[in-house]
Short mmCIF file of C-alpha atoms in Angstrom, two decimals:
data_model
loop_
_atom_site.label_atom_id
_atom_site.label_comp_id
_atom_site.label_asym_id
_atom_site.label_seq_id
_atom_site.Cartn_x
_atom_site.Cartn_y
_atom_site.Cartn_z
CA UNK A 15 228.31 165.36 -197.80
CA UNK A 16 227.01 163.65 -194.71
CA UNK A 17 226.71 160.27 -196.35
CA UNK A 18 230.15 160.24 -197.94
CA UNK A 19 232.08 161.83 -195.06
CA UNK A 20 230.09 160.23 -192.20
CA UNK A 21 230.18 163.61 -190.49
CA UNK A 22 227.74 163.62 -187.51
CA UNK A 23 227.80 159.82 -187.41
CA UNK A 24 230.60 159.49 -184.85
CA UNK A 25 230.45 159.10 -181.07
CA UNK A 26 229.19 162.65 -180.56
CA UNK A 27 226.31 162.14 -183.02
CA UNK A 28 226.68 165.65 -184.41
CA UNK A 29 226.71 167.48 -181.10
CA UNK A 30 230.16 168.95 -181.70
CA UNK A 31 230.70 168.93 -185.47
CA UNK A 32 227.32 169.82 -187.01
CA UNK A 33 227.75 173.60 -187.05
CA UNK A 34 231.27 173.33 -188.47
CA UNK A 35 230.13 170.85 -191.09
CA UNK A 36 227.26 173.10 -192.17
CA UNK A 37 229.62 176.09 -192.35
CA UNK A 38 232.03 174.16 -194.61
CA UNK A 39 229.18 173.04 -196.86
CA UNK A 40 227.71 176.55 -197.00
CA UNK A 41 231.07 178.00 -198.05
CA UNK A 42 231.51 175.33 -200.70
CA UNK A 43 228.07 175.99 -202.21
CA UNK A 44 228.12 179.75 -201.88
CA UNK A 45 225.18 179.93 -199.44
CA UNK A 46 224.70 181.14 -195.90
CA UNK A 47 224.56 178.76 -193.00
CA UNK A 48 220.87 179.52 -192.52
CA UNK A 49 220.16 178.80 -196.21
CA UNK A 50 222.07 175.53 -196.05
CA UNK A 51 220.26 174.26 -192.95
CA UNK A 52 220.88 171.00 -191.16
CA UNK A 53 220.28 167.39 -192.04
CA UNK A 54 217.13 165.61 -190.89
CA UNK A 55 217.26 164.97 -187.14
CA UNK A 56 216.06 161.58 -186.09
CA UNK A 57 215.49 160.22 -182.57
CA UNK A 58 217.27 160.14 -180.29
CA UNK A 59 217.91 163.87 -180.26
CA UNK A 60 219.87 163.76 -177.00
CA UNK A 61 222.16 161.16 -175.44
CA UNK A 62 220.40 158.57 -173.32
CA UNK A 63 221.39 155.50 -171.37
CA UNK A 64 220.69 152.00 -172.63
CA UNK A 65 218.90 151.44 -169.34
CA UNK A 66 216.27 153.93 -170.44
CA UNK A 67 215.24 151.58 -173.22
CA UNK A 68 214.58 148.85 -170.66
CA UNK A 69 212.00 151.00 -168.88
CA UNK A 70 211.59 151.86 -165.23
CA UNK A 71 213.88 149.99 -162.85
CA UNK A 72 212.08 149.11 -159.62
CA UNK A 73 214.11 150.09 -156.58
CA UNK A 74 213.99 147.63 -153.70
CA UNK A 75 212.37 148.94 -150.53
CA UNK A 76 213.87 147.76 -147.27
CA UNK A 77 212.22 147.55 -143.87
CA UNK A 78 213.71 146.38 -140.60
CA UNK A 79 212.16 143.35 -138.86
CA UNK A 80 210.57 145.83 -136.42
CA UNK A 81 208.61 147.70 -139.12
CA UNK A 82 205.23 146.29 -138.05
CA UNK A 83 205.80 147.62 -134.51
CA UNK A 84 206.68 151.07 -135.85
CA UNK A 85 203.48 151.15 -137.90
CA UNK A 86 201.32 150.05 -134.97
CA UNK A 87 202.80 152.81 -132.82
CA UNK A 88 202.33 155.57 -135.41
CA UNK A 89 205.92 155.92 -136.47
CA UNK A 90 206.10 158.60 -139.18
CA UNK A 91 207.99 157.01 -142.10
CA UNK A 92 211.19 158.55 -143.42
CA UNK A 93 212.70 157.48 -146.74
CA UNK A 94 216.42 156.98 -146.11
CA UNK A 95 217.92 155.61 -149.29
CA UNK A 96 216.29 152.22 -149.85
CA UNK A 97 215.21 152.02 -146.21
CA UNK A 98 211.96 153.15 -144.63
CA UNK A 99 212.73 154.32 -141.09
CA UNK A 100 210.60 155.95 -138.37
CA UNK A 101 211.41 159.66 -138.29
CA UNK A 102 209.51 160.14 -135.03
CA UNK A 103 206.49 158.86 -133.15
CA UNK A 104 204.71 162.18 -132.76
CA UNK A 105 206.95 164.41 -130.65
CA UNK A 106 210.71 164.38 -131.38
CA UNK A 107 211.47 166.84 -128.55
CA UNK A 108 209.79 164.56 -126.02
CA UNK A 109 211.78 161.63 -127.38
CA UNK A 110 215.00 163.61 -126.89
CA UNK A 111 214.08 164.41 -123.28
CA UNK A 112 213.25 160.75 -122.61
CA UNK A 113 216.73 159.69 -123.73
CA UNK A 114 218.42 162.43 -121.73
CA UNK A 115 216.54 161.68 -118.51
CA UNK A 116 215.56 158.02 -118.68
CA UNK A 117 215.88 155.47 -121.44
CA UNK A 118 214.98 155.26 -125.12
CA UNK A 119 215.18 152.70 -127.91
CA UNK A 120 215.85 153.36 -131.60
CA UNK A 121 215.88 151.02 -134.59
CA UNK A 122 219.29 151.27 -136.28
CA UNK A 123 219.07 148.15 -138.47
CA UNK A 124 220.20 150.02 -141.64
CA UNK A 125 223.68 150.55 -140.17
CA UNK A 126 226.10 148.74 -142.48
CA UNK A 127 227.77 145.65 -141.03
CA UNK A 128 230.67 143.63 -142.44
CA UNK A 129 232.02 140.44 -140.91
CA UNK A 130 235.81 140.33 -141.34
CA UNK A 131 237.85 137.18 -140.70
CA UNK A 132 241.45 136.21 -141.29
CA UNK A 133 245.01 136.79 -140.08
CA UNK A 134 245.41 140.07 -142.03
CA UNK A 135 242.31 141.94 -140.88
CA UNK A 136 244.33 144.39 -138.75
CA UNK A 137 246.56 145.12 -141.75
CA UNK A 138 243.47 145.82 -143.85
CA UNK A 139 242.00 148.13 -141.20
CA UNK A 140 245.27 150.07 -140.96
CA UNK A 141 245.11 150.50 -144.73
CA UNK A 142 241.47 151.60 -144.84
CA UNK A 143 241.26 153.88 -141.81
CA UNK A 144 243.26 157.03 -141.06
CA UNK A 145 243.96 155.94 -137.47
CA UNK A 146 245.86 152.95 -136.06
CA UNK A 147 244.43 149.45 -135.57
CA UNK A 148 247.35 147.12 -134.89
CA UNK A 149 246.86 147.06 -131.11
CA UNK A 150 243.07 146.72 -130.89
CA UNK A 151 242.42 144.07 -128.25
CA UNK A 152 239.78 141.33 -128.34
CA UNK A 153 236.59 142.69 -126.80
CA UNK A 154 237.37 146.29 -127.73
CA UNK A 155 235.83 148.69 -130.24
CA UNK A 156 237.47 151.60 -132.06
CA UNK A 157 236.06 154.45 -134.09
CA UNK A 158 237.58 154.96 -137.51
CA UNK A 159 237.28 157.20 -140.57
CA UNK A 160 238.00 156.15 -144.15
CA UNK A 161 239.24 158.58 -146.78
CA UNK A 162 239.31 158.10 -150.54
CA UNK A 163 242.52 158.38 -152.55
CA UNK A 164 242.09 162.17 -152.69
CA UNK A 165 241.93 162.42 -148.88
CA UNK A 166 238.19 163.25 -148.90
CA UNK A 167 236.21 161.63 -146.08
CA UNK A 168 234.51 158.54 -147.49
CA UNK A 169 232.82 156.87 -144.52
CA UNK A 170 233.08 156.38 -140.78
CA UNK A 171 232.02 153.83 -138.20
CA UNK A 172 233.22 151.54 -135.46
CA UNK A 173 234.92 148.16 -135.73
CA UNK A 174 235.03 145.67 -132.90
CA UNK A 175 237.33 142.72 -132.39
CA UNK A 176 235.31 139.64 -131.49
CA UNK A 177 238.18 137.14 -131.65
CA UNK A 178 241.82 136.74 -132.57
CA UNK A 179 240.99 136.80 -136.29
CA UNK A 180 237.36 137.91 -136.18
CA UNK A 181 236.15 141.52 -136.45
CA UNK A 182 232.78 143.19 -137.03
CA UNK A 183 232.85 146.49 -138.92
CA UNK A 184 229.99 148.98 -138.97
CA UNK A 185 229.49 151.69 -141.59
CA UNK A 186 227.05 154.51 -142.19
CA UNK A 187 223.62 153.40 -143.37
CA UNK A 188 224.02 155.05 -146.76
CA UNK A 189 227.61 153.85 -147.15
CA UNK A 190 227.07 150.14 -146.48
CA UNK A 191 227.17 148.96 -150.10
CA UNK A 192 229.92 151.40 -151.09
CA UNK A 193 232.21 150.38 -148.23
CA UNK A 194 231.73 146.69 -149.01
CA UNK A 195 232.73 147.33 -152.63
CA UNK A 196 235.64 149.50 -151.45
CA UNK A 197 236.94 146.76 -149.14
CA UNK A 198 236.61 144.08 -151.81
CA UNK A 199 238.35 146.31 -154.35
CA UNK A 200 241.34 146.68 -152.03
CA UNK A 201 241.48 142.95 -151.35
CA UNK A 202 240.98 141.81 -154.94
CA UNK A 203 243.06 144.35 -156.85
CA UNK A 204 245.44 146.25 -154.56
CA UNK A 205 246.37 143.57 -152.03
CA UNK A 206 245.23 140.11 -153.13
CA UNK A 207 247.95 138.61 -150.92
CA UNK A 208 246.12 139.62 -147.73
CA UNK A 209 244.19 136.79 -146.13
CA UNK A 210 240.83 138.36 -145.27
CA UNK A 211 237.33 137.06 -145.89
CA UNK A 212 234.53 139.64 -145.98
CA UNK A 213 230.84 138.85 -145.50
CA UNK A 214 228.19 141.61 -145.66
CA UNK A 215 225.79 141.00 -142.75
CA UNK A 216 223.76 144.23 -142.69
CA UNK A 217 220.43 142.46 -143.12
CA UNK A 218 221.51 139.37 -141.17
CA UNK A 219 221.12 141.38 -137.97
CA UNK A 220 218.33 143.51 -136.58
CA UNK A 221 220.01 146.38 -134.75
CA UNK A 222 218.79 148.69 -132.01
CA UNK A 223 220.36 151.25 -129.71
CA UNK A 224 219.29 151.40 -126.08
CA UNK A 225 220.27 154.84 -124.79
CA UNK A 226 219.87 156.88 -121.65
CA UNK A 227 221.06 156.99 -118.03
CA UNK A 228 218.88 153.97 -117.18
CA UNK A 229 219.86 151.83 -120.18
CA UNK A 230 222.27 149.64 -118.18
CA UNK A 231 219.61 148.99 -115.54
CA UNK A 232 217.13 147.90 -118.19
CA UNK A 233 219.50 145.77 -120.27
CA UNK A 234 220.66 143.92 -117.14
CA UNK A 235 217.14 142.49 -116.86
CA UNK A 236 217.44 140.83 -120.27
CA UNK A 237 221.02 139.65 -120.83
CA UNK A 238 223.57 137.25 -119.39
CA UNK A 239 226.41 139.64 -120.30
CA UNK A 240 228.12 141.26 -117.32
CA UNK A 241 227.32 144.97 -117.72
CA UNK A 242 229.40 146.18 -114.77
CA UNK A 243 231.42 149.20 -115.99
CA UNK A 244 234.66 147.53 -114.93
CA UNK A 245 233.82 144.37 -116.86
CA UNK A 246 232.18 146.02 -119.90
CA UNK A 247 233.49 149.55 -120.26
CA UNK A 248 233.04 152.23 -122.88
CA UNK A 249 234.12 151.18 -126.40
CA UNK A 250 233.81 147.50 -125.55
CA UNK A 251 232.06 144.68 -127.41
CA UNK A 252 230.61 141.43 -126.08
CA UNK A 253 228.59 138.50 -127.43
CA UNK A 254 225.86 136.83 -125.44
CA UNK A 255 222.15 136.24 -124.93
CA UNK A 256 219.55 139.03 -124.99
CA UNK A 257 215.88 138.34 -124.25
CA UNK A 258 216.58 134.62 -124.55
CA UNK A 259 218.23 134.92 -127.98
CA UNK A 260 221.80 133.65 -128.28
CA UNK A 261 224.60 134.98 -130.50
CA UNK A 262 223.76 138.64 -130.02
CA UNK A 263 226.49 141.28 -130.30
CA UNK A 264 226.52 144.17 -127.83
CA UNK A 265 228.57 147.33 -128.37
CA UNK A 266 229.08 149.74 -125.49
CA UNK A 267 228.92 152.78 -127.77
CA UNK A 268 226.40 155.34 -128.86
CA UNK A 269 225.62 158.29 -131.10
CA UNK A 270 223.49 160.16 -128.58
CA UNK A 271 226.02 161.22 -125.96
CA UNK A 272 224.29 159.13 -123.27
CA UNK A 273 225.13 155.78 -121.71
CA UNK A 274 224.01 153.38 -124.42
CA UNK A 275 224.30 149.90 -125.86
CA UNK A 276 224.03 148.98 -129.51
CA UNK A 277 222.44 145.54 -129.76
CA UNK A 278 222.66 143.37 -132.87
CA UNK A 279 220.45 140.28 -132.86
CA UNK A 280 219.76 137.65 -135.55
CA UNK A 281 217.27 139.34 -137.88
CA UNK A 282 214.48 136.80 -137.47
CA UNK A 283 214.39 137.55 -133.73
CA UNK A 284 214.55 141.33 -134.10
CA UNK A 285 210.88 142.02 -133.42
CA UNK A 286 210.86 139.63 -130.47
CA UNK A 287 213.84 141.31 -128.78
CA UNK A 288 212.49 144.81 -129.50
CA UNK A 289 209.14 144.00 -127.91
CA UNK A 290 210.80 142.36 -124.91
CA UNK A 291 212.99 145.42 -124.32
CA UNK A 292 210.00 147.75 -124.56
CA UNK A 293 208.00 145.53 -122.21
CA UNK A 294 210.81 145.23 -119.67
CA UNK A 295 211.32 148.99 -119.61
CA UNK A 296 207.74 150.10 -119.00
CA UNK A 297 208.34 150.92 -115.33
CA UNK A 298 211.39 152.96 -116.35
CA UNK A 299 209.38 155.04 -118.81
CA UNK A 300 211.08 153.65 -121.90
CA UNK A 301 210.31 155.59 -125.09
CA UNK A 302 210.93 154.64 -128.70
CA UNK A 303 212.69 157.44 -130.54
CA UNK A 304 213.22 158.06 -134.23
CA UNK A 305 215.80 159.48 -136.58
CA UNK A 306 214.88 163.12 -135.89
CA UNK A 307 215.48 162.78 -132.14
CA UNK A 308 218.74 160.99 -132.87
CA UNK A 309 219.85 163.87 -135.08
CA UNK A 310 219.17 166.36 -132.29
CA UNK A 311 220.96 164.19 -129.73
CA UNK A 312 224.04 163.67 -131.89
CA UNK A 313 224.24 167.36 -132.75
CA UNK A 314 224.13 168.31 -129.08
CA UNK A 315 226.99 165.86 -128.55
CA UNK A 316 228.94 167.15 -131.54
CA UNK A 317 228.96 164.01 -133.71
CA UNK A 318 229.11 164.71 -137.44
CA UNK A 319 227.40 162.83 -140.26
CA UNK A 320 229.37 161.90 -143.38
CA UNK A 321 227.61 163.29 -146.43
CA UNK A 322 225.74 165.97 -144.49
CA UNK A 323 228.47 167.71 -142.51
CA UNK A 324 231.00 166.75 -145.18
CA UNK A 325 230.92 166.93 -148.96
CA UNK A 326 233.05 165.97 -151.93
CA UNK A 327 235.70 168.52 -150.95
CA UNK A 328 235.93 167.69 -147.23
CA UNK A 329 239.35 166.20 -146.72
CA UNK A 330 240.25 164.69 -143.36
CA UNK A 331 241.50 167.83 -141.65
CA UNK A 332 238.57 169.87 -142.97
CA UNK A 333 236.21 167.45 -141.20
CA UNK A 334 237.91 168.30 -137.90
CA UNK A 335 239.66 164.93 -137.68
CA UNK A 336 243.19 166.21 -137.06
CA UNK A 337 243.45 164.38 -133.76
CA UNK A 338 242.44 161.08 -135.37
CA UNK A 339 244.67 161.11 -138.46
CA UNK A 340 247.97 159.31 -137.81
CA UNK A 341 250.45 160.36 -140.47
CA UNK A 342 253.25 158.50 -138.69
CA UNK A 343 251.89 155.07 -139.61
CA UNK A 344 252.61 153.18 -142.81
CA UNK A 345 250.92 154.19 -146.03
CA UNK A 346 247.14 154.20 -145.98
CA UNK A 347 244.46 155.27 -148.44
CA UNK A 348 244.52 159.04 -148.80
CA UNK A 349 247.73 159.61 -146.85
CA UNK A 350 249.64 161.56 -149.55
CA UNK A 351 246.79 164.05 -149.93
CA UNK A 352 246.36 164.38 -146.17
CA UNK A 353 250.09 165.06 -145.76
CA UNK A 354 249.78 167.75 -148.41
CA UNK A 355 246.71 169.26 -146.72
CA UNK A 356 248.44 169.34 -143.33
CA UNK A 357 251.52 171.03 -144.82
CA UNK A 358 249.52 173.50 -146.87
CA UNK A 359 247.22 174.68 -144.06
CA UNK A 360 244.62 177.37 -144.60
CA UNK A 361 241.77 174.89 -145.00
CA UNK A 362 238.25 175.35 -143.59
CA UNK A 363 237.37 173.24 -140.55
CA UNK A 364 234.08 171.79 -139.34
CA UNK A 365 233.22 173.34 -135.97
CA UNK A 366 230.27 173.64 -133.63
CA UNK A 367 228.64 177.06 -133.35
CA UNK A 368 225.81 178.48 -131.27
CA UNK A 369 223.86 181.65 -132.13
CA UNK A 370 223.99 184.49 -129.62
CA UNK A 371 220.18 184.41 -129.69
CA UNK A 372 219.27 180.88 -128.59
CA UNK A 373 215.89 181.09 -130.33
CA UNK A 374 217.51 181.43 -133.75
CA UNK A 375 217.94 178.20 -135.70
CA UNK A 376 219.74 178.99 -138.96
CA UNK A 377 218.58 176.98 -141.93
CA UNK A 378 220.80 174.12 -143.04
CA UNK A 379 222.93 175.16 -146.05
CA UNK A 380 222.64 178.83 -145.00
CA UNK A 381 225.74 180.89 -145.75
CA UNK A 382 227.75 182.46 -142.93
CA UNK A 383 228.78 185.99 -143.89
CA UNK A 384 231.56 188.22 -142.65
CA UNK A 385 230.70 191.86 -141.80
CA UNK A 386 231.93 192.93 -145.24
CA UNK A 387 229.61 190.44 -146.97
CA UNK A 388 232.20 187.84 -147.88
CA UNK A 389 231.23 184.21 -147.30
CA UNK A 390 233.00 182.70 -144.30
CA UNK A 391 231.35 179.28 -144.33
CA UNK A 392 228.01 177.51 -144.28
CA UNK A 393 225.67 175.72 -141.88
CA UNK A 394 225.79 171.95 -142.39
CA UNK A 395 223.45 170.86 -139.57
CA UNK A 396 221.18 172.81 -137.25
CA UNK A 397 218.47 171.93 -134.73
CA UNK A 398 216.75 173.49 -131.73
CA UNK A 399 218.44 172.01 -128.67
#
């Protein structure tokens, strides 16, 4: 029966039709299903990918140009995707206090970076992000959030305008490759008429964030960029020399809630600039801080992390982005779903909460219960402040 009907030889390889086939054969021969039995099972018994036949696929491991410094100074390694990053250097709480009271330096090289050039970059940004980009001036930076077609938050970051037709986009560390593919997909399939050239430059730059109330004082010792607040205000971007290295990009932004500067330098000079900054800040008590301290700092500030404070159901308004989403602009990715969400209402919203007992730190992913036991929400991020 099997040979002449080819039953079990189709795409499902018997997973759906075997029992039915055996039942038909049993009825035709006057036996029970158990008496009839199955045909001889041969490997593979379960579906598998062709890649499994090729064996183990080595995953690339990425380190920033400053990795040797982190190792010499006892940075505890953290696996973040393909990247190895310092989680802390022994005492995350002390690192937090150093940033709040003085100055700290963190390696943020894994942040995704895309170089965008062409006359239609602003049009592309308006299409990708939920907020408006047409009036971004040269030398200014804007924060933006991307949503997928279903209105679910896809990625966030800042984009700065370096010239009339030159922009630098940053993405989350984990989203760098995905955003690049997303941008290219829009340019190659949805809007091939737009004149935009995209170059991924994540590993072309070593990136660091100098944060704390004394960060301006320290950076002024090392750069030719005018750091006066009137000349280089919040959400600004400049290019210049840092620690003797030309063609560096400075953003006046930060994830910590403190005065801070994000510095992008040509990758081959990353270690040199890092060491110069640390050396120049010794009298100011400069401290290197890791990812754990940054997570505490950002949570105290109220910054969310895509993929941790959001999930595959977190549409724009659920992520607390109502003030950022501009439904009055032309069509953009995710707009129809966001319009529907806004009209529907009744959606959960990401908010900051603080326990009545300040010593209680609820576990991440813990459920929040109403008095009657019904689930009201969940904890996405929590730390001791």
